Every structure is written in C-alpha cells, then in structure tokens.
Tab-separated table of C-alpha atoms in Angstrom:
chain	number	residue	atom	x	y	z
A	1	MET	CA	-20.392	-19.993	-10.050
A	2	PRO	CA	-20.392	-17.055	-7.667
A	3	VAL	CA	-17.076	-15.448	-6.795
A	4	VAL	CA	-16.831	-14.239	-3.210
A	5	THR	CA	-13.461	-12.935	-2.075
A	6	ARG	CA	-12.239	-11.264	1.065
A	7	ILE	CA	-9.384	-9.607	2.838
A	8	ALA	CA	-9.151	-9.965	6.587
A	9	PRO	CA	-6.622	-7.523	8.045
A	10	SER	CA	-5.863	-7.308	11.734
A	11	PRO	CA	-6.099	-3.820	13.300
A	12	THR	CA	-2.670	-3.948	14.890
A	13	GLY	CA	-0.905	-0.904	13.422
A	14	ASP	CA	-0.417	1.092	10.249
A	15	PRO	CA	-2.428	0.125	7.141
A	16	HIS	CA	0.065	-2.003	5.220
A	17	VAL	CA	0.876	-1.956	1.501
A	18	GLY	CA	0.535	-5.741	1.624
A	19	THR	CA	-3.132	-5.370	2.573
A	20	ALA	CA	-3.658	-3.011	-0.361
A	21	TYR	CA	-1.824	-5.419	-2.683
A	22	ILE	CA	-3.896	-8.461	-1.726
A	23	GLY	CA	-7.052	-6.342	-1.600
A	24	LEU	CA	-6.530	-5.239	-5.205
A	25	PHE	CA	-6.488	-8.791	-6.567
A	26	ASN	CA	-9.462	-9.896	-4.471
A	27	HIS	CA	-11.425	-6.812	-5.524
A	28	ALA	CA	-10.646	-7.529	-9.191
A	29	LEU	CA	-11.891	-11.128	-9.075
A	30	ALA	CA	-15.236	-10.084	-7.608
A	31	ALA	CA	-15.582	-7.221	-10.098
A	32	GLN	CA	-14.867	-9.568	-13.002
A	33	ALA	CA	-17.647	-11.898	-11.891
A	34	ARG	CA	-20.121	-9.020	-11.833
A	35	ALA	CA	-18.968	-7.927	-15.295
A	36	ARG	CA	-19.840	-11.434	-16.543
A	37	GLY	CA	-23.318	-11.100	-15.083
A	38	GLU	CA	-22.535	-13.475	-12.239
A	39	GLU	CA	-22.529	-12.967	-8.499
A	40	GLY	CA	-19.366	-11.259	-7.307
A	41	ARG	CA	-18.771	-9.954	-3.769
A	42	PHE	CA	-15.692	-8.522	-2.119
A	43	ILE	CA	-15.676	-8.622	1.684
A	44	LEU	CA	-13.546	-6.709	4.162
A	45	ARG	CA	-13.504	-8.526	7.482
A	46	ILE	CA	-11.671	-7.295	10.571
A	47	GLU	CA	-9.829	-10.039	12.444
A	48	ASP	CA	-9.449	-8.403	15.843
A	49	THR	CA	-9.331	-11.309	18.254
A	50	ASP	CA	-5.666	-10.680	19.133
A	51	ARG	CA	-6.512	-8.119	21.799
A	52	GLY	CA	-2.923	-7.902	22.988
A	53	ARG	CA	-1.829	-6.300	19.687
A	54	TYR	CA	-5.059	-4.391	19.021
A	55	VAL	CA	-4.611	-0.684	18.108
A	56	ALA	CA	-7.744	1.397	18.667
A	57	ASP	CA	-7.651	3.579	15.520
A	58	SER	CA	-6.173	0.980	13.180
A	59	GLU	CA	-9.531	-0.240	11.889
A	60	THR	CA	-10.595	3.258	10.843
A	61	ARG	CA	-7.282	3.752	9.080
A	62	ILE	CA	-7.766	0.505	7.144
A	63	PHE	CA	-11.130	1.795	5.913
A	64	GLN	CA	-9.525	5.119	4.943
A	65	MET	CA	-6.802	3.327	2.983
A	66	MET	CA	-9.315	1.249	1.045
A	67	GLY	CA	-11.404	4.335	0.349
A	68	TRP	CA	-8.375	6.265	-0.910
A	69	LEU	CA	-7.516	3.410	-3.261
A	70	GLY	CA	-11.098	3.061	-4.469
A	71	LEU	CA	-11.257	-0.605	-3.429
A	72	THR	CA	-14.696	-0.352	-1.897
A	73	PRO	CA	-15.892	-3.639	-0.377
A	74	ASP	CA	-19.414	-4.931	-0.892
A	75	GLU	CA	-19.598	-6.085	2.725
A	76	SER	CA	-17.688	-4.760	5.726
A	77	PRO	CA	-18.206	-3.393	9.228
A	78	LEU	CA	-19.094	-0.082	7.562
A	79	GLN	CA	-21.435	-1.316	4.819
A	80	GLY	CA	-22.845	-4.249	6.745
A	81	GLY	CA	-24.161	-7.204	4.781
A	82	PRO	CA	-26.136	-10.432	5.007
A	83	ASN	CA	-23.396	-12.409	6.775
A	84	GLY	CA	-22.278	-9.973	9.454
A	85	PRO	CA	-21.106	-8.922	11.836
A	86	TYR	CA	-17.785	-8.354	10.100
A	87	ARG	CA	-15.584	-7.976	13.164
A	88	GLN	CA	-14.431	-11.252	14.666
A	89	SER	CA	-14.682	-9.838	18.180
A	90	GLU	CA	-18.430	-9.482	17.579
A	91	ARG	CA	-18.721	-13.111	16.472
A	92	THR	CA	-17.036	-14.869	19.400
A	93	GLY	CA	-20.237	-16.664	20.383
A	94	LEU	CA	-20.115	-18.638	17.139
A	95	TYR	CA	-16.781	-20.320	17.464
A	96	GLY	CA	-17.352	-22.320	20.625
A	97	ASP	CA	-20.192	-24.230	18.979
A	98	TYR	CA	-17.993	-25.145	16.017
A	99	ALA	CA	-15.142	-26.219	18.312
A	100	ARG	CA	-17.525	-28.424	20.274
A	101	GLN	CA	-18.796	-29.886	17.020
A	102	LEU	CA	-15.243	-30.931	16.133
A	103	VAL	CA	-14.710	-32.454	19.571
A	104	ALA	CA	-17.944	-34.403	19.240
A	105	SER	CA	-16.935	-35.742	15.828
A	106	GLY	CA	-13.476	-36.778	17.052
A	107	HIS	CA	-11.590	-34.220	14.980
A	108	ALA	CA	-10.533	-32.155	18.007
A	109	TYR	CA	-9.927	-32.682	21.702
A	110	HIS	CA	-9.749	-30.828	25.004
A	111	ALA	CA	-6.194	-30.243	26.231
A	112	PHE	CA	-5.280	-29.394	29.824
A	113	GLU	CA	-1.495	-28.899	29.723
A	114	THR	CA	-0.146	-25.875	31.555
A	115	PRO	CA	2.228	-23.414	29.850
A	116	GLU	CA	5.099	-24.881	31.840
A	117	GLU	CA	4.245	-28.412	30.756
A	118	LEU	CA	3.933	-27.338	27.136
A	119	SER	CA	7.301	-25.598	27.288
A	120	ALA	CA	8.976	-28.790	28.508
A	121	LEU	CA	7.179	-30.897	25.900
A	122	ARG	CA	8.157	-28.473	23.158
A	123	GLU	CA	11.804	-28.491	24.207
A	124	GLN	CA	11.813	-32.282	24.206
A	125	ALA	CA	10.179	-32.434	20.768
A	126	GLN	CA	12.677	-29.980	19.301
A	127	GLY	CA	15.533	-32.028	20.669
A	128	GLU	CA	14.101	-35.114	18.969
A	129	GLY	CA	13.320	-33.328	15.695
A	130	ARG	CA	9.559	-33.852	15.769
A	131	VAL	CA	6.381	-31.903	16.468
A	132	ILE	CA	5.082	-31.679	20.010
A	133	ALA	CA	3.064	-34.649	21.286
A	134	VAL	CA	0.245	-33.430	23.527
A	135	PRO	CA	-0.658	-36.022	26.202
A	136	SER	CA	-4.288	-34.847	26.395
A	137	ARG	CA	-4.810	-36.157	22.875
A	138	ASP	CA	-4.978	-39.698	24.240
A	139	LEU	CA	-7.439	-38.973	27.052
A	140	ASP	CA	-10.805	-40.643	26.988
A	141	PRO	CA	-13.160	-38.045	25.464
A	142	ALA	CA	-15.821	-38.619	28.114
A	143	ALA	CA	-13.285	-38.170	30.909
A	144	ALA	CA	-11.959	-35.013	29.289
A	145	GLN	CA	-15.477	-33.642	28.950
A	146	ALA	CA	-16.148	-34.364	32.620
A	147	ARG	CA	-13.091	-32.319	33.587
A	148	VAL	CA	-14.300	-29.441	31.421
A	149	ASP	CA	-17.782	-29.673	32.923
A	150	ALA	CA	-16.206	-29.514	36.383
A	151	GLY	CA	-14.658	-26.161	35.482
A	152	GLU	CA	-11.090	-27.183	34.691
A	153	ALA	CA	-9.405	-24.827	32.198
A	154	ALA	CA	-8.837	-26.357	28.789
A	155	VAL	CA	-8.137	-25.415	25.207
A	156	VAL	CA	-9.487	-27.195	22.152
A	157	ARG	CA	-6.872	-28.599	19.764
A	158	LEU	CA	-7.243	-29.954	16.256
A	159	LYS	CA	-6.613	-33.709	16.126
A	160	VAL	CA	-4.317	-33.978	13.134
A	161	PRO	CA	-4.130	-37.491	11.634
A	162	ARG	CA	-0.854	-39.133	12.523
A	163	GLU	CA	-0.553	-40.942	9.218
A	164	GLY	CA	-0.581	-39.857	5.596
A	165	GLU	CA	-0.387	-36.402	4.119
A	166	THR	CA	-2.531	-33.337	3.578
A	167	VAL	CA	-2.404	-31.861	0.078
A	168	VAL	CA	-2.984	-28.182	-0.642
A	169	ASN	CA	-4.203	-27.611	-4.190
A	170	ASP	CA	-3.030	-24.065	-4.768
A	171	SER	CA	-4.229	-22.683	-8.099
A	172	LEU	CA	-0.902	-20.897	-8.671
A	173	ARG	CA	1.292	-23.909	-7.903
A	174	LYS	CA	1.590	-27.639	-8.243
A	175	PRO	CA	-0.101	-29.561	-5.405
A	176	ILE	CA	1.793	-29.118	-2.133
A	177	ALA	CA	1.915	-32.182	0.111
A	178	PHE	CA	2.421	-31.811	3.870
A	179	GLN	CA	3.230	-34.888	5.939
A	180	ASN	CA	0.686	-35.100	8.748
A	181	ARG	CA	3.329	-36.235	11.245
A	182	GLU	CA	4.964	-32.807	10.774
A	183	ILE	CA	1.797	-30.812	11.554
A	184	ASP	CA	1.110	-29.661	15.125
A	185	ASP	CA	-2.224	-30.198	16.833
A	186	LYS	CA	-2.999	-26.492	16.652
A	187	VAL	CA	-5.087	-24.759	19.304
A	188	LEU	CA	-8.479	-23.841	17.864
A	189	LEU	CA	-10.219	-22.408	20.925
A	190	LYS	CA	-8.357	-20.826	23.819
A	191	ALA	CA	-9.267	-21.386	27.459
A	192	ASP	CA	-10.927	-17.940	27.585
A	193	GLY	CA	-13.316	-18.968	24.798
A	194	PHE	CA	-11.642	-16.843	22.132
A	195	PRO	CA	-10.831	-18.606	18.868
A	196	THR	CA	-7.394	-18.734	17.324
A	197	TYR	CA	-6.817	-17.515	13.797
A	198	HIS	CA	-7.217	-20.975	12.285
A	199	LEU	CA	-10.718	-21.726	13.562
A	200	ALA	CA	-12.108	-18.212	13.208
A	201	ASN	CA	-10.707	-17.796	9.714
A	202	VAL	CA	-12.208	-21.007	8.364
A	203	VAL	CA	-15.574	-20.601	10.106
A	204	ASP	CA	-15.919	-17.003	8.967
A	205	ASP	CA	-14.973	-17.811	5.382
A	206	ARG	CA	-17.561	-20.588	5.330
A	207	ARG	CA	-20.343	-18.517	6.886
A	208	MET	CA	-19.567	-15.584	4.592
A	209	GLU	CA	-19.697	-17.911	1.570
A	210	VAL	CA	-16.133	-17.143	0.482
A	211	THR	CA	-15.275	-19.089	-2.667
A	212	HIS	CA	-11.721	-17.845	-3.321
A	213	VAL	CA	-9.071	-17.404	-0.635
A	214	VAL	CA	-6.449	-15.183	-2.262
A	215	ARG	CA	-3.783	-14.237	0.258
A	216	ALA	CA	-0.025	-13.891	0.676
A	217	GLU	CA	2.199	-16.933	0.307
A	218	GLU	CA	3.329	-16.640	3.933
A	219	TRP	CA	0.034	-18.389	4.786
A	220	ILE	CA	0.850	-21.518	2.774
A	221	THR	CA	2.171	-23.345	5.830
A	222	SER	CA	-1.105	-22.657	7.652
A	223	THR	CA	-3.234	-23.918	4.791
A	224	PRO	CA	-2.999	-27.670	5.593
A	225	ILE	CA	-4.568	-26.838	8.968
A	226	HIS	CA	-7.374	-25.074	7.142
A	227	VAL	CA	-7.774	-27.916	4.654
A	228	LEU	CA	-8.104	-30.357	7.564
A	229	LEU	CA	-10.730	-28.131	9.157
A	230	TYR	CA	-12.782	-27.937	5.968
A	231	ARG	CA	-12.664	-31.713	5.705
A	232	ALA	CA	-13.517	-32.200	9.378
A	233	PHE	CA	-16.615	-30.042	8.976
A	234	GLY	CA	-17.525	-31.727	5.692
A	235	TRP	CA	-17.341	-28.461	3.767
A	236	PRO	CA	-16.010	-28.005	0.219
A	237	GLU	CA	-12.702	-26.185	0.099
A	238	PRO	CA	-12.463	-22.742	-1.497
A	239	VAL	CA	-10.086	-21.999	-4.352
A	240	TRP	CA	-6.679	-21.421	-2.783
A	241	ALA	CA	-4.297	-18.885	-4.319
A	242	HIS	CA	-1.246	-17.669	-2.441
A	243	MET	CA	0.216	-14.524	-3.968
A	244	PRO	CA	3.965	-13.878	-4.047
A	245	LEU	CA	5.229	-11.735	-1.196
A	246	LEU	CA	6.326	-8.172	-1.841
A	247	ARG	CA	10.103	-8.005	-1.537
A	248	ASN	CA	12.808	-5.491	-0.768
A	249	ALA	CA	15.564	-5.004	-3.348
A	250	ASP	CA	17.624	-7.695	-1.585
A	251	LYS	CA	14.676	-10.115	-2.006
A	252	SER	CA	13.900	-10.156	1.717
A	253	LYS	CA	10.260	-9.772	2.739
A	254	ILE	CA	9.229	-6.124	2.543
A	255	SER	CA	9.757	-4.405	5.876
A	256	LYS	CA	9.592	-0.860	7.179
A	257	ARG	CA	13.310	-1.000	7.960
A	258	LYS	CA	14.058	-0.983	4.211
A	259	ASN	CA	10.908	0.434	2.591
A	260	PRO	CA	7.971	2.495	3.797
A	261	THR	CA	5.209	-0.080	4.330
A	262	SER	CA	2.397	2.150	5.596
A	263	VAL	CA	0.024	3.300	2.865
A	264	GLU	CA	-0.459	6.462	4.917
A	265	TRP	CA	3.167	7.392	4.195
A	266	TYR	CA	2.431	7.282	0.464
A	267	MET	CA	-0.727	9.313	0.960
A	268	ASP	CA	1.215	11.916	2.962
A	269	GLN	CA	3.901	12.080	0.267
A	270	GLY	CA	1.299	12.882	-2.365
A	271	PHE	CA	1.298	9.704	-4.426
A	272	LEU	CA	-1.755	9.174	-6.610
A	273	PRO	CA	-4.013	6.229	-5.730
A	274	GLU	CA	-4.227	5.317	-9.429
A	275	ALA	CA	-0.448	5.054	-9.646
A	276	MET	CA	-0.274	2.987	-6.463
A	277	LEU	CA	-2.898	0.548	-7.791
A	278	ASN	CA	-1.161	0.352	-11.181
A	279	PHE	CA	2.159	-0.342	-9.468
A	280	LEU	CA	0.722	-2.995	-7.124
A	281	ALA	CA	-0.970	-4.716	-10.074
A	282	THR	CA	2.448	-5.248	-11.654
A	283	MET	CA	3.703	-7.071	-8.563
A	284	GLY	CA	3.601	-10.645	-9.830
A	285	TRP	CA	1.526	-9.901	-12.936
A	286	THR	CA	2.138	-8.340	-16.345
A	287	HIS	CA	-0.418	-6.786	-18.676
A	288	PRO	CA	-0.913	-9.185	-21.622
A	289	ASP	CA	-0.326	-6.354	-24.111
A	290	GLY	CA	2.772	-5.130	-22.312
A	291	LEU	CA	1.157	-1.900	-21.106
A	292	GLU	CA	2.928	-0.152	-18.257
A	293	LEU	CA	0.155	2.297	-17.414
A	294	PHE	CA	-3.424	1.102	-17.007
A	295	ASP	CA	-6.315	1.960	-14.726
A	296	LEU	CA	-8.322	-0.203	-12.361
A	297	ALA	CA	-11.048	-0.872	-14.934
A	298	GLU	CA	-8.488	-2.098	-17.468
A	299	PHE	CA	-6.840	-4.313	-14.867
A	300	GLN	CA	-10.179	-5.855	-13.992
A	301	ARG	CA	-10.895	-6.408	-17.690
A	302	VAL	CA	-7.748	-8.377	-18.546
A	303	PHE	CA	-6.518	-9.873	-15.257
A	304	ARG	CA	-6.495	-13.659	-14.948
A	305	LEU	CA	-5.495	-15.331	-11.704
A	306	GLU	CA	-3.614	-18.042	-13.559
A	307	ASP	CA	-1.309	-15.406	-15.094
A	308	VAL	CA	0.210	-14.484	-11.730
A	309	THR	CA	3.934	-15.257	-11.632
A	310	LEU	CA	5.640	-16.358	-8.449
A	311	GLY	CA	9.091	-14.789	-8.703
A	312	GLY	CA	9.410	-12.456	-5.714
A	313	PRO	CA	8.217	-9.036	-6.936
A	314	VAL	CA	10.465	-6.183	-5.797
A	315	PHE	CA	8.637	-3.225	-4.276
A	316	SER	CA	10.843	-0.470	-5.683
A	317	LEU	CA	10.136	3.012	-4.357
A	318	ASP	CA	12.045	4.485	-7.304
A	319	LYS	CA	9.844	2.578	-9.764
A	320	LEU	CA	6.711	3.718	-7.968
A	321	LYS	CA	7.873	7.365	-8.032
A	322	TRP	CA	8.660	7.038	-11.724
A	323	MET	CA	5.197	5.631	-12.399
A	324	ASN	CA	3.546	8.364	-10.334
A	325	GLY	CA	5.410	10.971	-12.374
A	326	LYS	CA	4.191	9.327	-15.578
A	327	TYR	CA	0.624	9.660	-14.321
A	328	LEU	CA	1.153	13.368	-13.621
A	329	ARG	CA	2.596	13.970	-17.081
A	330	GLU	CA	0.786	11.497	-19.335
A	331	VAL	CA	-2.500	10.424	-17.750
A	332	LEU	CA	-4.003	13.303	-15.797
A	333	SER	CA	-4.872	16.587	-17.444
A	334	GLU	CA	-3.089	19.737	-16.323
A	335	ASP	CA	-6.340	20.942	-14.760
A	336	GLU	CA	-6.784	17.694	-12.835
A	337	VAL	CA	-3.205	17.844	-11.547
A	338	ALA	CA	-3.761	21.405	-10.351
A	339	LYS	CA	-6.989	20.514	-8.551
A	340	ARG	CA	-5.558	17.428	-6.893
A	341	LEU	CA	-2.355	19.171	-5.893
A	342	HIS	CA	-4.353	22.035	-4.411
A	343	ALA	CA	-6.453	19.589	-2.378
A	344	TYR	CA	-3.300	17.766	-1.240
A	345	LEU	CA	-1.663	21.009	-0.091
A	346	ALA	CA	-4.813	22.029	1.766
A	347	GLY	CA	-4.726	18.685	3.563
A	348	GLN	CA	-1.130	19.465	4.532
A	349	LYS	CA	-2.245	22.854	5.964
A	350	HIS	CA	-0.798	24.875	3.077
A	351	GLU	CA	-3.511	27.238	1.908
A	352	LEU	CA	-2.790	28.528	-1.597
A	353	PRO	CA	-5.442	30.011	-3.890
A	354	LEU	CA	-6.447	27.871	-6.869
A	355	ASP	CA	-5.928	30.807	-9.232
A	356	LYS	CA	-4.220	31.585	-12.527
A	357	TYR	CA	-0.852	32.046	-10.820
A	358	PHE	CA	-1.078	28.694	-9.018
A	359	ARG	CA	-2.019	26.965	-12.261
A	360	ALA	CA	0.916	28.604	-14.065
A	361	VAL	CA	3.345	27.320	-11.441
A	362	VAL	CA	1.794	23.841	-11.614
A	363	ARG	CA	2.171	23.860	-15.413
A	364	MET	CA	5.883	24.593	-15.053
A	365	MET	CA	6.409	21.951	-12.359
A	366	ILE	CA	4.552	18.992	-13.849
A	367	PRO	CA	7.662	17.911	-15.821
A	368	ARG	CA	9.841	18.445	-12.732
A	369	MET	CA	8.073	16.556	-9.939
A	370	ASP	CA	7.106	12.951	-9.389
A	371	VAL	CA	5.007	13.313	-6.222
A	372	PHE	CA	3.081	16.228	-4.758
A	373	SER	CA	5.304	16.510	-1.680
A	374	GLU	CA	8.095	17.793	-3.933
A	375	PHE	CA	6.066	20.783	-5.102
A	376	LEU	CA	6.596	23.295	-2.295
A	377	GLU	CA	10.194	22.234	-1.780
A	378	LYS	CA	10.948	22.998	-5.430
A	379	THR	CA	8.808	26.157	-5.713
A	380	SER	CA	9.386	28.118	-2.488
A	381	TYR	CA	10.570	31.161	-4.496
A	382	PHE	CA	7.145	31.419	-6.126
A	383	TRP	CA	5.404	31.943	-2.773
A	384	SER	CA	7.816	33.892	-0.585
A	385	GLU	CA	10.620	36.408	-0.680
A	386	ASP	CA	12.273	34.476	2.110
A	387	TYR	CA	13.360	31.592	-0.116
A	388	PRO	CA	16.617	29.672	0.458
A	389	VAL	CA	19.668	30.334	-1.728
A	390	ASN	CA	21.841	27.267	-2.062
A	391	GLU	CA	25.623	27.289	-2.249
A	392	LYS	CA	25.787	26.782	-6.003
A	393	ALA	CA	23.347	29.633	-6.576
A	394	GLN	CA	25.344	31.894	-4.260
A	395	LYS	CA	28.472	31.322	-6.369
A	396	LEU	CA	26.557	32.100	-9.559
A	397	ILE	CA	25.256	35.325	-8.018
A	398	GLU	CA	28.824	36.322	-7.107
A	399	GLU	CA	29.880	35.725	-10.708
A	400	GLY	CA	27.049	37.862	-11.999
A	401	ARG	CA	27.218	40.670	-9.439
A	402	PRO	CA	29.227	42.997	-11.759
A	403	PHE	CA	26.323	43.207	-14.188
A	404	LEU	CA	23.210	42.321	-12.178
A	405	GLY	CA	22.482	45.951	-11.278
A	406	ASN	CA	22.481	46.979	-14.941
A	407	LEU	CA	20.404	43.938	-15.840
A	408	ALA	CA	17.808	44.896	-13.235
A	409	ALA	CA	17.504	48.341	-14.771
A	410	ARG	CA	17.075	46.898	-18.257
A	411	LEU	CA	14.375	44.517	-17.068
A	412	LYS	CA	12.618	47.306	-15.189
A	413	ASN	CA	12.312	49.418	-18.339
A	414	LEU	CA	11.111	46.739	-20.747
A	415	PRO	CA	7.935	47.696	-22.618
A	416	ALA	CA	6.445	44.296	-21.769
A	417	PHE	CA	7.399	41.401	-19.528
A	418	ASP	CA	6.263	38.394	-21.501
A	419	GLN	CA	8.456	35.443	-22.416
A	420	ALA	CA	9.414	36.643	-25.887
A	421	THR	CA	10.387	40.110	-24.681
A	422	THR	CA	12.503	38.959	-21.752
A	423	GLU	CA	14.262	36.357	-23.875
A	424	ALA	CA	15.184	38.893	-26.560
A	425	GLU	CA	16.413	41.359	-23.948
A	426	LEU	CA	18.568	38.841	-22.091
A	427	ARG	CA	20.194	37.600	-25.286
A	428	ALA	CA	20.873	41.153	-26.415
A	429	PHE	CA	22.285	42.033	-22.970
A	430	ALA	CA	24.683	39.049	-23.141
A	431	GLU	CA	25.773	39.862	-26.675
A	432	GLU	CA	26.530	43.462	-25.767
A	433	ARG	CA	28.932	42.259	-23.080
A	434	GLY	CA	30.532	39.561	-25.197
A	435	LEU	CA	29.076	36.817	-22.966
A	436	LYS	CA	27.371	33.574	-23.814
A	437	PRO	CA	23.646	33.730	-22.871
A	438	GLY	CA	24.138	31.142	-20.132
A	439	LYS	CA	26.656	33.397	-18.374
A	440	VAL	CA	23.843	35.926	-17.917
A	441	MET	CA	20.900	33.623	-17.433
A	442	GLN	CA	22.475	31.381	-14.804
A	443	PRO	CA	23.235	34.196	-12.339
A	444	LEU	CA	19.809	35.667	-13.065
A	445	ARG	CA	18.136	32.346	-12.347
A	446	ALA	CA	20.130	31.993	-9.127
A	447	ALA	CA	19.127	35.492	-8.009
A	448	VAL	CA	15.449	35.026	-8.786
A	449	ALA	CA	14.994	31.395	-7.628
A	450	GLY	CA	17.865	30.743	-5.202
A	451	THR	CA	18.836	27.649	-7.192
A	452	GLY	CA	20.432	26.736	-10.474
A	453	GLU	CA	17.586	24.342	-11.178
A	454	SER	CA	14.174	25.746	-11.994
A	455	PRO	CA	11.554	25.678	-14.723
A	456	GLY	CA	12.167	27.406	-18.050
A	457	MET	CA	13.748	30.806	-17.437
A	458	PHE	CA	11.385	32.955	-19.457
A	459	GLU	CA	8.225	31.174	-18.335
A	460	MET	CA	9.369	31.583	-14.726
A	461	LEU	CA	10.108	35.301	-15.155
A	462	GLU	CA	6.718	35.936	-16.716
A	463	ALA	CA	4.920	34.092	-13.915
A	464	LEU	CA	6.802	35.928	-11.153
A	465	GLY	CA	6.196	39.279	-12.785
A	466	ARG	CA	8.368	42.326	-13.379
A	467	GLU	CA	8.135	43.815	-9.887
A	468	ARG	CA	9.292	40.737	-8.015
A	469	VAL	CA	11.990	39.824	-10.537
A	470	VAL	CA	13.517	43.309	-10.565
A	471	ALA	CA	13.446	43.560	-6.761
A	472	ARG	CA	15.233	40.219	-6.414
A	473	VAL	CA	17.894	41.046	-8.988
A	474	GLU	CA	18.510	44.424	-7.343
A	475	ARG	CA	18.864	42.746	-3.968
A	476	ALA	CA	21.337	40.226	-5.371
A	477	ALA	CA	23.328	43.043	-7.008
A	478	ARG	CA	23.622	44.769	-3.618
A	479	GLY	CA	24.777	41.552	-1.981
A	480	GLY	CA	21.564	41.253	0.032
C-alpha cells in the first residue's frame, strides 16, 4: 500500500523542536516505502487558518528549519504537488461544501447561539459535570436552513451521537474508547466561513491521500472527533500513531521556560543537523543494535513504527551537546569540521580565513568543544592580542613573574620553535631552577592564553608562533 505522511505546523511563532521531531518520523516512513519500491510521499502542509496568532515570517522559518535538517518534503507550498494548494488559507473554499454535506446527511447542524448564551450554557454544564448541550441541535433542519438562507449568522457543529462510544485504534496503544456523551459537538465551520482545525485537518488529509497520521500524543483527545468525521463522510480511517511528547527533566511537557524549544536557537549555537536528527530519533525509540550514533539513512533503514516506546522521552540539552561533540570528534573528518565551522562563523559575521592557521586551531579545539558557538569563546587568544585574562590565570602569572622575563629570552633565542624544541627547553628551564615542569608551564600558559585551560601547551605555542609568544610572555613579565 502507499504510505503518505504529513506534518501540518501552524505559522504562529518560532520553528519548534516538536515539529522537527514529528517531521523526522513522518519523513522516515515515506522514505522506507520508497526504498521498498512502493509509493511514499511526505507532505508539509501549512495550517494557517488561525489568523489571530499568525506570524508573517513563521512559514519561511519552518521551511528553513526543514531544509537545515534535510527533511525535504515531497509536496509543500514550496514544491507544489498534485493535491495543492498546501496552505489552508488558500483552500477555504473547499470546507464549506464539506460542512454542508455533513449537515445534509444529518451528521452536523447549524447553531445560532451567541457567545453570551454559550458562556451561560457552558457554566451550567460544568456545574452539572457534563458537556455543553447546544439547543440548536434539536432544531428542525429545514427551519435552521431557512434562518441561514435569510442571512442569520450560524456556525456548523458536528452532531456527536449521544449514545455509545467512539474507539480510536492507535497503532502504538491498545484501543482507546471515548464515551460519546463526554464529547462536545465541536464547531466545524465558523460563522465567517473559516473552518476549525478539526474539519480542515480531516478534509485536507483525505484530499491529500494521507494514509498515516503520525503526530504528538497531545492530539489523542481530538482524535475521536476526527474518527467521527471520517465515518460521517464514509471514508476509511488512516493509520493513527500518536508519538510520546518531548519532556523536560521534571517530565513536564517541553517548554521554552525550561528548555530552548526553537530550532533556530540550536542553529545559532552551532549544533549539527545530523546530531539533532540522531538525538530526536532516540526520543521514544532505540536502535535495535544499541547504536548511539547513526545517520538519517540508517534510521530510515531500521526504524519500525511499532518499536516506538511511550515513556515520556526527556529532551536533555546536556545529552544533545554530548552527542554533538561525539559527531565532531568521531563522525566528521577534521577537514569537514573546519569547513563547517568556518561557514558557521561567517554566518555569525566572524570573518576568519580558512587557512593553515585556522585549521591548526580547529584541530586543537575539536576535543575541547561540543558546539561551534564555544569556539571563539575558547580561542580568543588565537585571534587577538586583546584577549581576556581570568582571575586564576592572573594569579598564575604573578607566581611566575620572577622567571617569566628569563623564559621569554630563552624562547626568543631557540633555534627552532616546533613542539619538540619548546618542550625540551621548558623542561630544561624548570630543571635548572629546581621546579616541577608544571610550575613553569602553568604561568606560561596563563601568560600566553589568559586562562589555565587551553589545548596542549606545545601545540599551542607552535601555532601561535615565536613572535607572539615571546611578546606575550615579556608583557606578562612587565606586569602589563
């Protein structure tokens, strides 16, 4: 059978990690179908009918996020496709016909209650522990239609059966039964002709031939409404699969108050898209061979929807940083890290030449950074003489000031300034003064780098070069 999946984000703000997470699993299912020689399509649809929350540039940023992650849809507002348009706001003419079809078949009705009347009815229902009873439900359909034809404002509501239950057959769970008496008659079409989420979502999925609805578990309570709509239209239901929600460390739903939720934040911090995808894939799923690091192609090869686990996956920023660091050190080549870091810095308006010196600094820093945003912060002394000297380094410089002037002279007169030569000289210098090597090297490191933490001493000295090293040590010896 064909596999057609979709994500349908709303352009109401920052591109969310939850969209990327759900997009990854939908993308994988469609890709797997194609790998089997079957039809597989992944659709990105923009659900922009909530004009009150609409943010003008949000749609573009969603596309940029998906492009950065490499989750390219087969159909979208950008690519087009056979079942477009792919923005709900451009499809509003469709939904009225479907709403009228439901009214005609007795599965929906026109409702005329004012907001004030609904508020009173809702308060009464809450006091009695039941769902709201809408009086318009019991109107004669012909009389209701006459009022609509006369121009009276009305919404269209789903006519939920008052008896029995609606069962959601979620592929990740046991069947979930909802008592119909506990389901509201949801509004399907507003008085202004715009659809609500429920109607537009189901109609669009049907018209776009979606076979698998894979979305976050927060939509489970809406699914009986959608099941009733599929049945009212006489359409076969798609495969339902509600993924576990991403969680904060305290198991609450992920929120920007406790975790960065905008994918743009991770892009700005210099995370790798491969690491982000790898990390998101482990949210509710484990590689069958126990692998921690795997690429998108490997995920698509071995992923099975039925292997998703429902325990709330914790979105740990520390775990993601650790994984990103593993990619820098174990997956990407040194050359690839240098090129990507250079491109990242250029995007951050830091223009550094992609030369031998830059590559040498990158080589030293790969074991010492987890994300690209740490690079300049940890390497300022490689690019400027105006680098900060922290308090610990200042104390080390004070301890070494009695001998730093002599050390500068010795370094200045070395026959060569490679790693082996500087190491031999520093050890000899310490031995001559009856000091342990660290008692010489720590003040030297502090003088040259402004910190007690830096890459390997001798590799750093060679990269900086004799002239800069000697000038810095002389300045430290003078107390400058």
